PDB file of C-alpha atoms in Angstrom:
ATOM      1  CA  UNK A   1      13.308 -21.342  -7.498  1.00 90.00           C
ATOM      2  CA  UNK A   2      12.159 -20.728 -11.018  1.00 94.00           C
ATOM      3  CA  UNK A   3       8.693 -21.574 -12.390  1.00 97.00           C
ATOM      4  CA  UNK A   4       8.678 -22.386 -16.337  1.00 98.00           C
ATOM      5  CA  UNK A   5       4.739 -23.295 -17.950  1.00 98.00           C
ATOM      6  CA  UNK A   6       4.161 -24.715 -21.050  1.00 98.00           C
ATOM      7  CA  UNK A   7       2.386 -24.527 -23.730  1.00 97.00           C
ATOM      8  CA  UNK A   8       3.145 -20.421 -23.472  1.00 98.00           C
ATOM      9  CA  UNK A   9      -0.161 -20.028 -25.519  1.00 98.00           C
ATOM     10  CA  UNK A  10      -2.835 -22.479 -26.901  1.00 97.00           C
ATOM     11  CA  UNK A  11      -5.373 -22.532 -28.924  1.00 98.00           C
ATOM     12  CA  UNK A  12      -8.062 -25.247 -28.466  1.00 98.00           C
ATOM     13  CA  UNK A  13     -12.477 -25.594 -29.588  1.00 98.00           C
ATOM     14  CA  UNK A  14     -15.110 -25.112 -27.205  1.00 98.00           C
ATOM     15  CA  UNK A  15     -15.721 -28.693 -25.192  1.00 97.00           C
ATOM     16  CA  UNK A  16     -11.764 -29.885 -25.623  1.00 98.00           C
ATOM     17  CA  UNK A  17      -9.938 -30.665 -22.834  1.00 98.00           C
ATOM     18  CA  UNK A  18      -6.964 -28.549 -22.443  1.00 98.00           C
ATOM     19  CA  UNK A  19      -3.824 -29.077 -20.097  1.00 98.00           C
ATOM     20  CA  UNK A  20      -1.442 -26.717 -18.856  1.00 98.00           C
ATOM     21  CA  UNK A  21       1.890 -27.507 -17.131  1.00 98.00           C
ATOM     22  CA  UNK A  22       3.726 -25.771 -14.379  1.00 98.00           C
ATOM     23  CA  UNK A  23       7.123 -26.975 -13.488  1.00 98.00           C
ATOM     24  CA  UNK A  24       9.138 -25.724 -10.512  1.00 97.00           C
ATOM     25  CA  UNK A  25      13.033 -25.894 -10.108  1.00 96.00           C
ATOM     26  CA  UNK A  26      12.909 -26.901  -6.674  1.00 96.00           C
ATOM     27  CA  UNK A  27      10.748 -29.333  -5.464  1.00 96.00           C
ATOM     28  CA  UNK A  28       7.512 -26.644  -3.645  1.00 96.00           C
ATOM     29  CA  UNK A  29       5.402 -30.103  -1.514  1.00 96.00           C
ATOM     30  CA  UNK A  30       2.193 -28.575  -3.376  1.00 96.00           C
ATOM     31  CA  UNK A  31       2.164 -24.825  -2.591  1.00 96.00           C
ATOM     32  CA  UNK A  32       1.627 -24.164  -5.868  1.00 97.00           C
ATOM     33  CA  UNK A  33      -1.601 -21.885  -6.901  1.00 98.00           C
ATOM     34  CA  UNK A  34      -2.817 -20.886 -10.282  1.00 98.00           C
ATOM     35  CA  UNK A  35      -4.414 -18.022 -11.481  1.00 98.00           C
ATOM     36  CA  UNK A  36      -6.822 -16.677 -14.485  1.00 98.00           C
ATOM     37  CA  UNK A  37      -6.415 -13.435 -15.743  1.00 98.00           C
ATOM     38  CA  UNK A  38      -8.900 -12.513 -18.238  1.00 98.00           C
ATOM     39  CA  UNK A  39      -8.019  -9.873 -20.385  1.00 95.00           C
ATOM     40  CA  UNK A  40      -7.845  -6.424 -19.110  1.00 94.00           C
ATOM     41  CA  UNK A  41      -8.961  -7.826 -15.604  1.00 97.00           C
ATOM     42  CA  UNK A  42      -7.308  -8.451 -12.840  1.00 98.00           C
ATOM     43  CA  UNK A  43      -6.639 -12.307 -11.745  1.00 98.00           C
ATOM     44  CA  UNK A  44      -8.478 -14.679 -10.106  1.00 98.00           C
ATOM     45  CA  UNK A  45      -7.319 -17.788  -7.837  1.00 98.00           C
ATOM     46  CA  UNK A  46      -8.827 -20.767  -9.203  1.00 98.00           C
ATOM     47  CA  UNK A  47      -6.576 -23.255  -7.284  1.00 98.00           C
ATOM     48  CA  UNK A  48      -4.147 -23.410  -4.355  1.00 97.00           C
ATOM     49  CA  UNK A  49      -2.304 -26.215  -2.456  1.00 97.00           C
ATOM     50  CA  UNK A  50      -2.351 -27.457  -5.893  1.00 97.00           C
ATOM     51  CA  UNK A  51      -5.354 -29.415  -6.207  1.00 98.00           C
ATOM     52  CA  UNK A  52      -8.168 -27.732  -3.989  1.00 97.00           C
ATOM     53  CA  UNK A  53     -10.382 -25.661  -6.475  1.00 98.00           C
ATOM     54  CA  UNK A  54     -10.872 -22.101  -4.773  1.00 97.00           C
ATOM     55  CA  UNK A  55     -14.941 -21.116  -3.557  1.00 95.00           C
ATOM     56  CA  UNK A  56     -16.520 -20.273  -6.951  1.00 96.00           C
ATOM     57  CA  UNK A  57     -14.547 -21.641  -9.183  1.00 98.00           C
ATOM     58  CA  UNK A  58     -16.475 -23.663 -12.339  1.00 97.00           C
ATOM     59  CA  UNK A  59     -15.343 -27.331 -11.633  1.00 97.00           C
ATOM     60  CA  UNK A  60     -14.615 -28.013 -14.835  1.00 98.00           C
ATOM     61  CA  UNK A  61     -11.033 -26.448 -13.708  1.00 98.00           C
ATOM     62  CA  UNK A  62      -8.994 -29.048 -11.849  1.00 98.00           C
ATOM     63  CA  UNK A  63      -5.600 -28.736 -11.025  1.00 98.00           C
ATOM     64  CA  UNK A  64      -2.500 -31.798  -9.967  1.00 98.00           C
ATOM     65  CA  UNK A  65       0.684 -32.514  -9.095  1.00 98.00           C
ATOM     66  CA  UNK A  66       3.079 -32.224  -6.408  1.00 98.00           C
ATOM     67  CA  UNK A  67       7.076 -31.537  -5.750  1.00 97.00           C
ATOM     68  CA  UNK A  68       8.489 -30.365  -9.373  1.00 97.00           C
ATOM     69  CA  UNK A  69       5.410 -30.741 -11.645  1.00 98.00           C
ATOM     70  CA  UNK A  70       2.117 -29.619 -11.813  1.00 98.00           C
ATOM     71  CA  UNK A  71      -0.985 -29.413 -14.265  1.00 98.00           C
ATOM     72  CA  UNK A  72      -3.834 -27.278 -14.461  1.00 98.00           C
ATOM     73  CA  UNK A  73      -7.340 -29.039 -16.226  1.00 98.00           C
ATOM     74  CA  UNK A  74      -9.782 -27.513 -17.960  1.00 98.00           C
ATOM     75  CA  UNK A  75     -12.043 -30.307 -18.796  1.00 98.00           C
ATOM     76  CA  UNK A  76     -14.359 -28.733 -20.999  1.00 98.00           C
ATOM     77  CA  UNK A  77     -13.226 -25.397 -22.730  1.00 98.00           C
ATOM     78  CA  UNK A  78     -15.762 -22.349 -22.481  1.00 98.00           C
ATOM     79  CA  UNK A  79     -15.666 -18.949 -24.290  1.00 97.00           C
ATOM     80  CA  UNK A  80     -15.172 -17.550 -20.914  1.00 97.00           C
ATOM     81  CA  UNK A  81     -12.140 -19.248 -20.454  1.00 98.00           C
ATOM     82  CA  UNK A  82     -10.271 -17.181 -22.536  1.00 98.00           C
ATOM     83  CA  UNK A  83      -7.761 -15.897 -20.461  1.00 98.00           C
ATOM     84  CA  UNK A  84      -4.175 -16.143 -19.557  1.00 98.00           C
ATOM     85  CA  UNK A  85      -3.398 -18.960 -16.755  1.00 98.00           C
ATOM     86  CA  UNK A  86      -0.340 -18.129 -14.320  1.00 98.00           C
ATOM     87  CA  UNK A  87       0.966 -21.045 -11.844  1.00 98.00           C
ATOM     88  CA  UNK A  88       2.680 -19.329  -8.666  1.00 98.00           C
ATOM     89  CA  UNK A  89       4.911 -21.321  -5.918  1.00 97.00           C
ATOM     90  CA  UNK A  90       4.079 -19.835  -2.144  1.00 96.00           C
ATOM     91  CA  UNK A  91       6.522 -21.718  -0.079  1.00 90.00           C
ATOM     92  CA  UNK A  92       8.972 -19.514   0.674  1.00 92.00           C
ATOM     93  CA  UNK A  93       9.906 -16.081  -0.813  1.00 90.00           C
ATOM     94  CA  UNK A  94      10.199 -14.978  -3.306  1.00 94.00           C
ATOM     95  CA  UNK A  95       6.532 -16.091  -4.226  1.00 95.00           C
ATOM     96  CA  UNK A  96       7.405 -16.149  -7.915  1.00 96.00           C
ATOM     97  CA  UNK A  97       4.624 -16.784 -10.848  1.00 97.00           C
ATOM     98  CA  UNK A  98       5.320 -18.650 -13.572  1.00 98.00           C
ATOM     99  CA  UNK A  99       5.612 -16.786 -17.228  1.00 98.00           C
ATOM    100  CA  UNK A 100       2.004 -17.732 -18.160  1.00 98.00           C
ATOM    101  CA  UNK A 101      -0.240 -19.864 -20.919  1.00 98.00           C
ATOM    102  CA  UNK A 102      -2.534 -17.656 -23.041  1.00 98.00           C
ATOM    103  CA  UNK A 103      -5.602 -19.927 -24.104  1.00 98.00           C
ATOM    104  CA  UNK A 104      -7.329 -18.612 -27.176  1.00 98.00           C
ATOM    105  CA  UNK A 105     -10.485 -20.797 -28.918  1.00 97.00           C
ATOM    106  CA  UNK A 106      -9.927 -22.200 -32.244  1.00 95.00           C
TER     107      UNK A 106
ATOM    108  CA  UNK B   1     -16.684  -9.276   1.315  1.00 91.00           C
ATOM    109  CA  UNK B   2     -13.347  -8.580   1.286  1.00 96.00           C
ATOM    110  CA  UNK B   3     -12.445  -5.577  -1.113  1.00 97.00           C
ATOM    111  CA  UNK B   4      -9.358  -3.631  -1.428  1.00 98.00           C
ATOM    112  CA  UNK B   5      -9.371  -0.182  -3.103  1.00 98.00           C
ATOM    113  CA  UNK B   6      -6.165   1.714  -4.680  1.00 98.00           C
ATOM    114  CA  UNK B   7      -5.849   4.909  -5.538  1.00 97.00           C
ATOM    115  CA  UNK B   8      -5.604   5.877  -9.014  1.00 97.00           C
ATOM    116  CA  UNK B   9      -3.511   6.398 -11.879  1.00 98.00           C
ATOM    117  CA  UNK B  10      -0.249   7.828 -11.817  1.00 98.00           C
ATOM    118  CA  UNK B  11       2.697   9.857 -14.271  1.00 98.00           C
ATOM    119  CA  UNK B  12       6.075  10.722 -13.390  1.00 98.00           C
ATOM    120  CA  UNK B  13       9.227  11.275 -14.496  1.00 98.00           C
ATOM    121  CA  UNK B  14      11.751   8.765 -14.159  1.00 98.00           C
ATOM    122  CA  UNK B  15      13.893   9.536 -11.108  1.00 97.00           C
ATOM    123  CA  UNK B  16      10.611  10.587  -9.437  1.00 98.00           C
ATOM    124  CA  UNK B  17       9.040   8.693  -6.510  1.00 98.00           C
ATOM    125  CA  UNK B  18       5.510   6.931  -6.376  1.00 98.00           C
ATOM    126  CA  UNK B  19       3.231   6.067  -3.797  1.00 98.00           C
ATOM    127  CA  UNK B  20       0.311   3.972  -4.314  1.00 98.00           C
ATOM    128  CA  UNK B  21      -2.217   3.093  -1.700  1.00 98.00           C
ATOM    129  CA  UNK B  22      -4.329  -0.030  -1.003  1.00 98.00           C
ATOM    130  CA  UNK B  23      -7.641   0.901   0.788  1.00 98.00           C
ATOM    131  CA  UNK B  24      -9.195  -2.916   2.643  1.00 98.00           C
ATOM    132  CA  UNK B  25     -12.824  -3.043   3.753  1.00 97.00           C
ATOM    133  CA  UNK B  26     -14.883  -6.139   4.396  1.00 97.00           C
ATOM    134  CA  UNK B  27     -12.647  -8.052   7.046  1.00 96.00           C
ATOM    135  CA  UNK B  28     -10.297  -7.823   9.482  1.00 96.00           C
ATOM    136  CA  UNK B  29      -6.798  -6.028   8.301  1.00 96.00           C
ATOM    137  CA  UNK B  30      -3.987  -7.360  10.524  1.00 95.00           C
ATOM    138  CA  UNK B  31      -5.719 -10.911  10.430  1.00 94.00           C
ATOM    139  CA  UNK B  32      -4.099 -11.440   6.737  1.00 95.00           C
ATOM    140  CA  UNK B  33      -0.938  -9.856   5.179  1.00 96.00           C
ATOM    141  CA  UNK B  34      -0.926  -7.685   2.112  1.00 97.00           C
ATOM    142  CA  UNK B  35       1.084  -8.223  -1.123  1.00 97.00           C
ATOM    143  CA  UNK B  36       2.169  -6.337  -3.788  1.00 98.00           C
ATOM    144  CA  UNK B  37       2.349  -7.479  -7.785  1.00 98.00           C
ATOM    145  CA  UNK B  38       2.937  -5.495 -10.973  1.00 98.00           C
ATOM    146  CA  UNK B  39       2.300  -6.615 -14.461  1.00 98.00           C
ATOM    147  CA  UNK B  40       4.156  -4.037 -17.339  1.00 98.00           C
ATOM    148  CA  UNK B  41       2.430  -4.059 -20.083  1.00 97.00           C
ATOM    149  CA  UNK B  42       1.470  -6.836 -22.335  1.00 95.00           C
ATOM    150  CA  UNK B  43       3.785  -8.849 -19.107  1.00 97.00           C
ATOM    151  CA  UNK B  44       3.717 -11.249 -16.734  1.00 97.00           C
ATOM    152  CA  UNK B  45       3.002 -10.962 -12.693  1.00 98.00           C
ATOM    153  CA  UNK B  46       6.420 -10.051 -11.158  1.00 98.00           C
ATOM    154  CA  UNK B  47       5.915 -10.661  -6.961  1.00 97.00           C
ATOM    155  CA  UNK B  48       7.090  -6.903  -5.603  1.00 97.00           C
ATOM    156  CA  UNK B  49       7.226  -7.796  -1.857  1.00 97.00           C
ATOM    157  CA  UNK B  50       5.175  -8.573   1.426  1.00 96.00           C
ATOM    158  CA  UNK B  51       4.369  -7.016   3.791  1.00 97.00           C
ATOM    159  CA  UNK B  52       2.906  -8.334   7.328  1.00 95.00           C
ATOM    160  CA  UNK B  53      -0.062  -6.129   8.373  1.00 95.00           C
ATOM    161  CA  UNK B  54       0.091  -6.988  12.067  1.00 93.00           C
ATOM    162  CA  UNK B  55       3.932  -6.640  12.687  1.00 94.00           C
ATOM    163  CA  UNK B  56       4.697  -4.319  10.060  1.00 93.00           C
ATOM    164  CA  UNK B  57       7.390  -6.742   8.822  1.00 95.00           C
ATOM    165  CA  UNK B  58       8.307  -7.158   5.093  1.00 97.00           C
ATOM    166  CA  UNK B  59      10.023  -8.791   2.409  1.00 97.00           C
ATOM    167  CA  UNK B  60      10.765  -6.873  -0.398  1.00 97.00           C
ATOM    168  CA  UNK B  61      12.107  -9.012  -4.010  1.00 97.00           C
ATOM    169  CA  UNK B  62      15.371  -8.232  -5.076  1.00 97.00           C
ATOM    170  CA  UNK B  63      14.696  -6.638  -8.361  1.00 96.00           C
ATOM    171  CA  UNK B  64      13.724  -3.719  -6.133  1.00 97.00           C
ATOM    172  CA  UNK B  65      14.938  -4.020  -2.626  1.00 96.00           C
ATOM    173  CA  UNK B  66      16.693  -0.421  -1.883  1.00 96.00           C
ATOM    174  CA  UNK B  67      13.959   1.460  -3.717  1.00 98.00           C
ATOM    175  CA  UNK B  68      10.653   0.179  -2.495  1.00 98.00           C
ATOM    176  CA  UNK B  69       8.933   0.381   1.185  1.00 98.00           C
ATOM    177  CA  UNK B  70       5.783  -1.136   1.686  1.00 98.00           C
ATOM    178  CA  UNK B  71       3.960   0.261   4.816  1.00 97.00           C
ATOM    179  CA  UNK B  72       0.177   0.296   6.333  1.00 97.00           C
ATOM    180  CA  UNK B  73      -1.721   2.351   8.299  1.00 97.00           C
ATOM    181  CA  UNK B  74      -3.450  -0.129  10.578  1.00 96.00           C
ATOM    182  CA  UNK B  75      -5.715   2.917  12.193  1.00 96.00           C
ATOM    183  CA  UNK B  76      -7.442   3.899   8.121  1.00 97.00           C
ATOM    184  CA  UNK B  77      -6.511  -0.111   6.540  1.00 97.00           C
ATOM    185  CA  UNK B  78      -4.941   0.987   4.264  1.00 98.00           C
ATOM    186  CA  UNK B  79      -1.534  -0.217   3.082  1.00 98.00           C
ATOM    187  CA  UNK B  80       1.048   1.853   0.721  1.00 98.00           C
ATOM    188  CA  UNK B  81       3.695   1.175  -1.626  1.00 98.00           C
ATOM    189  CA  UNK B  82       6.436   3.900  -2.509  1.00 98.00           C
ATOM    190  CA  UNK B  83       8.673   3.053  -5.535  1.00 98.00           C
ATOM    191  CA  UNK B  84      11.593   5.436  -5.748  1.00 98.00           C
ATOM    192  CA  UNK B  85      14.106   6.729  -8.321  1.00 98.00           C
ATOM    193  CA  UNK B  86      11.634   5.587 -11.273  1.00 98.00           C
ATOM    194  CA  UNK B  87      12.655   4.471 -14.322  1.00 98.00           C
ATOM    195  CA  UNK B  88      11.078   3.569 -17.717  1.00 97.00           C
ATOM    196  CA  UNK B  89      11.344   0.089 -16.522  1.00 97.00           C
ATOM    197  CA  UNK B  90       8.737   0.756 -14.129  1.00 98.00           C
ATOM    198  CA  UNK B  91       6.088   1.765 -16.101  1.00 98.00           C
ATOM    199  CA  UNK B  92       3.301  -0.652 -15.096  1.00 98.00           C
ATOM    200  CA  UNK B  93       0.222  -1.891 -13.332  1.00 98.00           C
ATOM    201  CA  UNK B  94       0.486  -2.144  -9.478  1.00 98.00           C
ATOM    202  CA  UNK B  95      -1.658  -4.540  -7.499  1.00 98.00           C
ATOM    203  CA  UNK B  96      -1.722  -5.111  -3.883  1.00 98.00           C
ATOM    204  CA  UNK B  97      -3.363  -7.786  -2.786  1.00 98.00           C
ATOM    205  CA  UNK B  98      -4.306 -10.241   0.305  1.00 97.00           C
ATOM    206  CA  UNK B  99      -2.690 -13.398   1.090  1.00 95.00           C
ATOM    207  CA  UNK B 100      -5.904 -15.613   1.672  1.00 92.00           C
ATOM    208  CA  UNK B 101      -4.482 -17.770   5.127  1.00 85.00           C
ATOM    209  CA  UNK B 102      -6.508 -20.786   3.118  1.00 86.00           C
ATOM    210  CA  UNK B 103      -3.124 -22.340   3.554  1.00 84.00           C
ATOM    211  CA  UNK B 104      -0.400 -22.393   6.918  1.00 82.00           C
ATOM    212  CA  UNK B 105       2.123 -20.446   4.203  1.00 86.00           C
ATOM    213  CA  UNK B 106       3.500 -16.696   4.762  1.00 88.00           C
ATOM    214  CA  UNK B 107       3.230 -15.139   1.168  1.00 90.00           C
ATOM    215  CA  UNK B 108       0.309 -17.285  -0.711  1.00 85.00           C
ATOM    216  CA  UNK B 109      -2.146 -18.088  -2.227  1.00 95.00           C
ATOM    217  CA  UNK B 110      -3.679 -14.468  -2.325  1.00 96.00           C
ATOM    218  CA  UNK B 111      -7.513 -14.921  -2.737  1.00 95.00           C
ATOM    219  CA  UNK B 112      -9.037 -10.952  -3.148  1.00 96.00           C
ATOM    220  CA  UNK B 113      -6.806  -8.398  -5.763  1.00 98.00           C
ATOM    221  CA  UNK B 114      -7.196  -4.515  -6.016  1.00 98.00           C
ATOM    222  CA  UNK B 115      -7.972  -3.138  -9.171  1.00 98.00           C
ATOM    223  CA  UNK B 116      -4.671  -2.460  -9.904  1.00 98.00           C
ATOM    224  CA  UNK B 117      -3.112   1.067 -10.372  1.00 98.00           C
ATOM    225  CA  UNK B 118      -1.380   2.446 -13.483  1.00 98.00           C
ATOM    226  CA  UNK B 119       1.866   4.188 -12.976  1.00 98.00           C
ATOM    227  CA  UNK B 120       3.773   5.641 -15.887  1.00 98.00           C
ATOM    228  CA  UNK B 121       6.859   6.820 -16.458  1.00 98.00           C
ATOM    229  CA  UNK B 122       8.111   9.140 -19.137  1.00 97.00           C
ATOM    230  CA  UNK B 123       9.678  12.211 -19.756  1.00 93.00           C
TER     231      UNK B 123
END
């Protein structure tokens, strides 16, 4: 199964709302997580089973979808979200990420 | 809290062998399997393989299935990775880290990362 994101960067203001897509070959029922990798850090789960925001996690991060396609929200872009956002499938192995979205501010 | 530790950075020669280790504190190790990602620089995550931390059982991805074992030590919680007959190609950050059991699936999501070990190879 392959995982494809787009945009593969973005650049957006502070307070847009920014979506990022995930799309998986194979239908994955919603075991599909994402991830935030700040630069020069190591990533973060924000969301798994698709949808269910991960303990911590700012809520202005929401994430949808379910079979093929998926989004991940950002309501209401924050310097601190500058990061790159990976999407990985967990059904079955290989647990392959996708290729990644940078997200800069404008 | 959960925290897993790895050793630090490494150079080597391509052709060489690696071994990186994964130190986990803060919970209980064969409750939750242990996998391992690399990112080469200025890359993507690319999945490296699974390992099961109560059975010992693993799944290695193809890319490197002949030349990778993933192992743990169940008695120090620690798990290893050994990457052999190195290339350039392997040059790289290494990260093991847990799969969370948040969801009834083998290999994801994984909820707590180490902080990653550099291995380089050159000549």
């Amino acid at each position: 199964i392959q995982m494809t994101q787009s945009p593969s960067s973005l650049s957006a203001s502070i307070g847009d709302r920014v979506t990022i897509t995930c799309r998986a070959s194979q239908g994955i029922l919603n075991h599909l997580a994402w991830y935030q990798q700040k630069p020069g850090k190591v990533p973060q789960l924000l969301i798994y089973a698709a949808s269910t925001l991960q303990s911590g996690v700012p809520s202005r991060f929401s994430g949808s979808g379910f079979g093929t396609d998926f989004s991940l929200i950002i309501s209401s872009l924050q310097p601190e979200d500058v990061a790159t956002y990976y999407c990985q499938k967990y059904n079955t192995a290989p647990p392959t990420f996708g290729p990644g979205t940078k997200v800069e501010i404008k | 809290q959960a925290q897993l530790v790895q050793s630090g950075t490494e150079v080597k020669r391509p052709g060489a062998s690696v071994k990186v280790s994964c130190k986990a504190s803060g919970y209980s190790f064969t409750d939750f399997h242990i996998t391992w990602v690399r990112q080469a620089p200025g890359q993507g995550l690319e999945w490296m393989g699974w390992i099961s931390t109560y059975s010992g059982g693993t799944n290695y991805a193809q890319k490197v299935q002949g030349r990778v074992s993933m192992t743990t030590d169940t008695s120090t919680t620690t798990a290893y990775m050994e990457l052999r007959s190195l290339t350039s190609d392997d040059t790289a950050v290494y990260y093991c880290a847990r799969v969370s059991g948040l969801t009834q699936t083998t290999y994801g999501p994984v909820d707590f990362w180490g902080q990653g070990t550099l291995v380089t190879v050159s000549s």
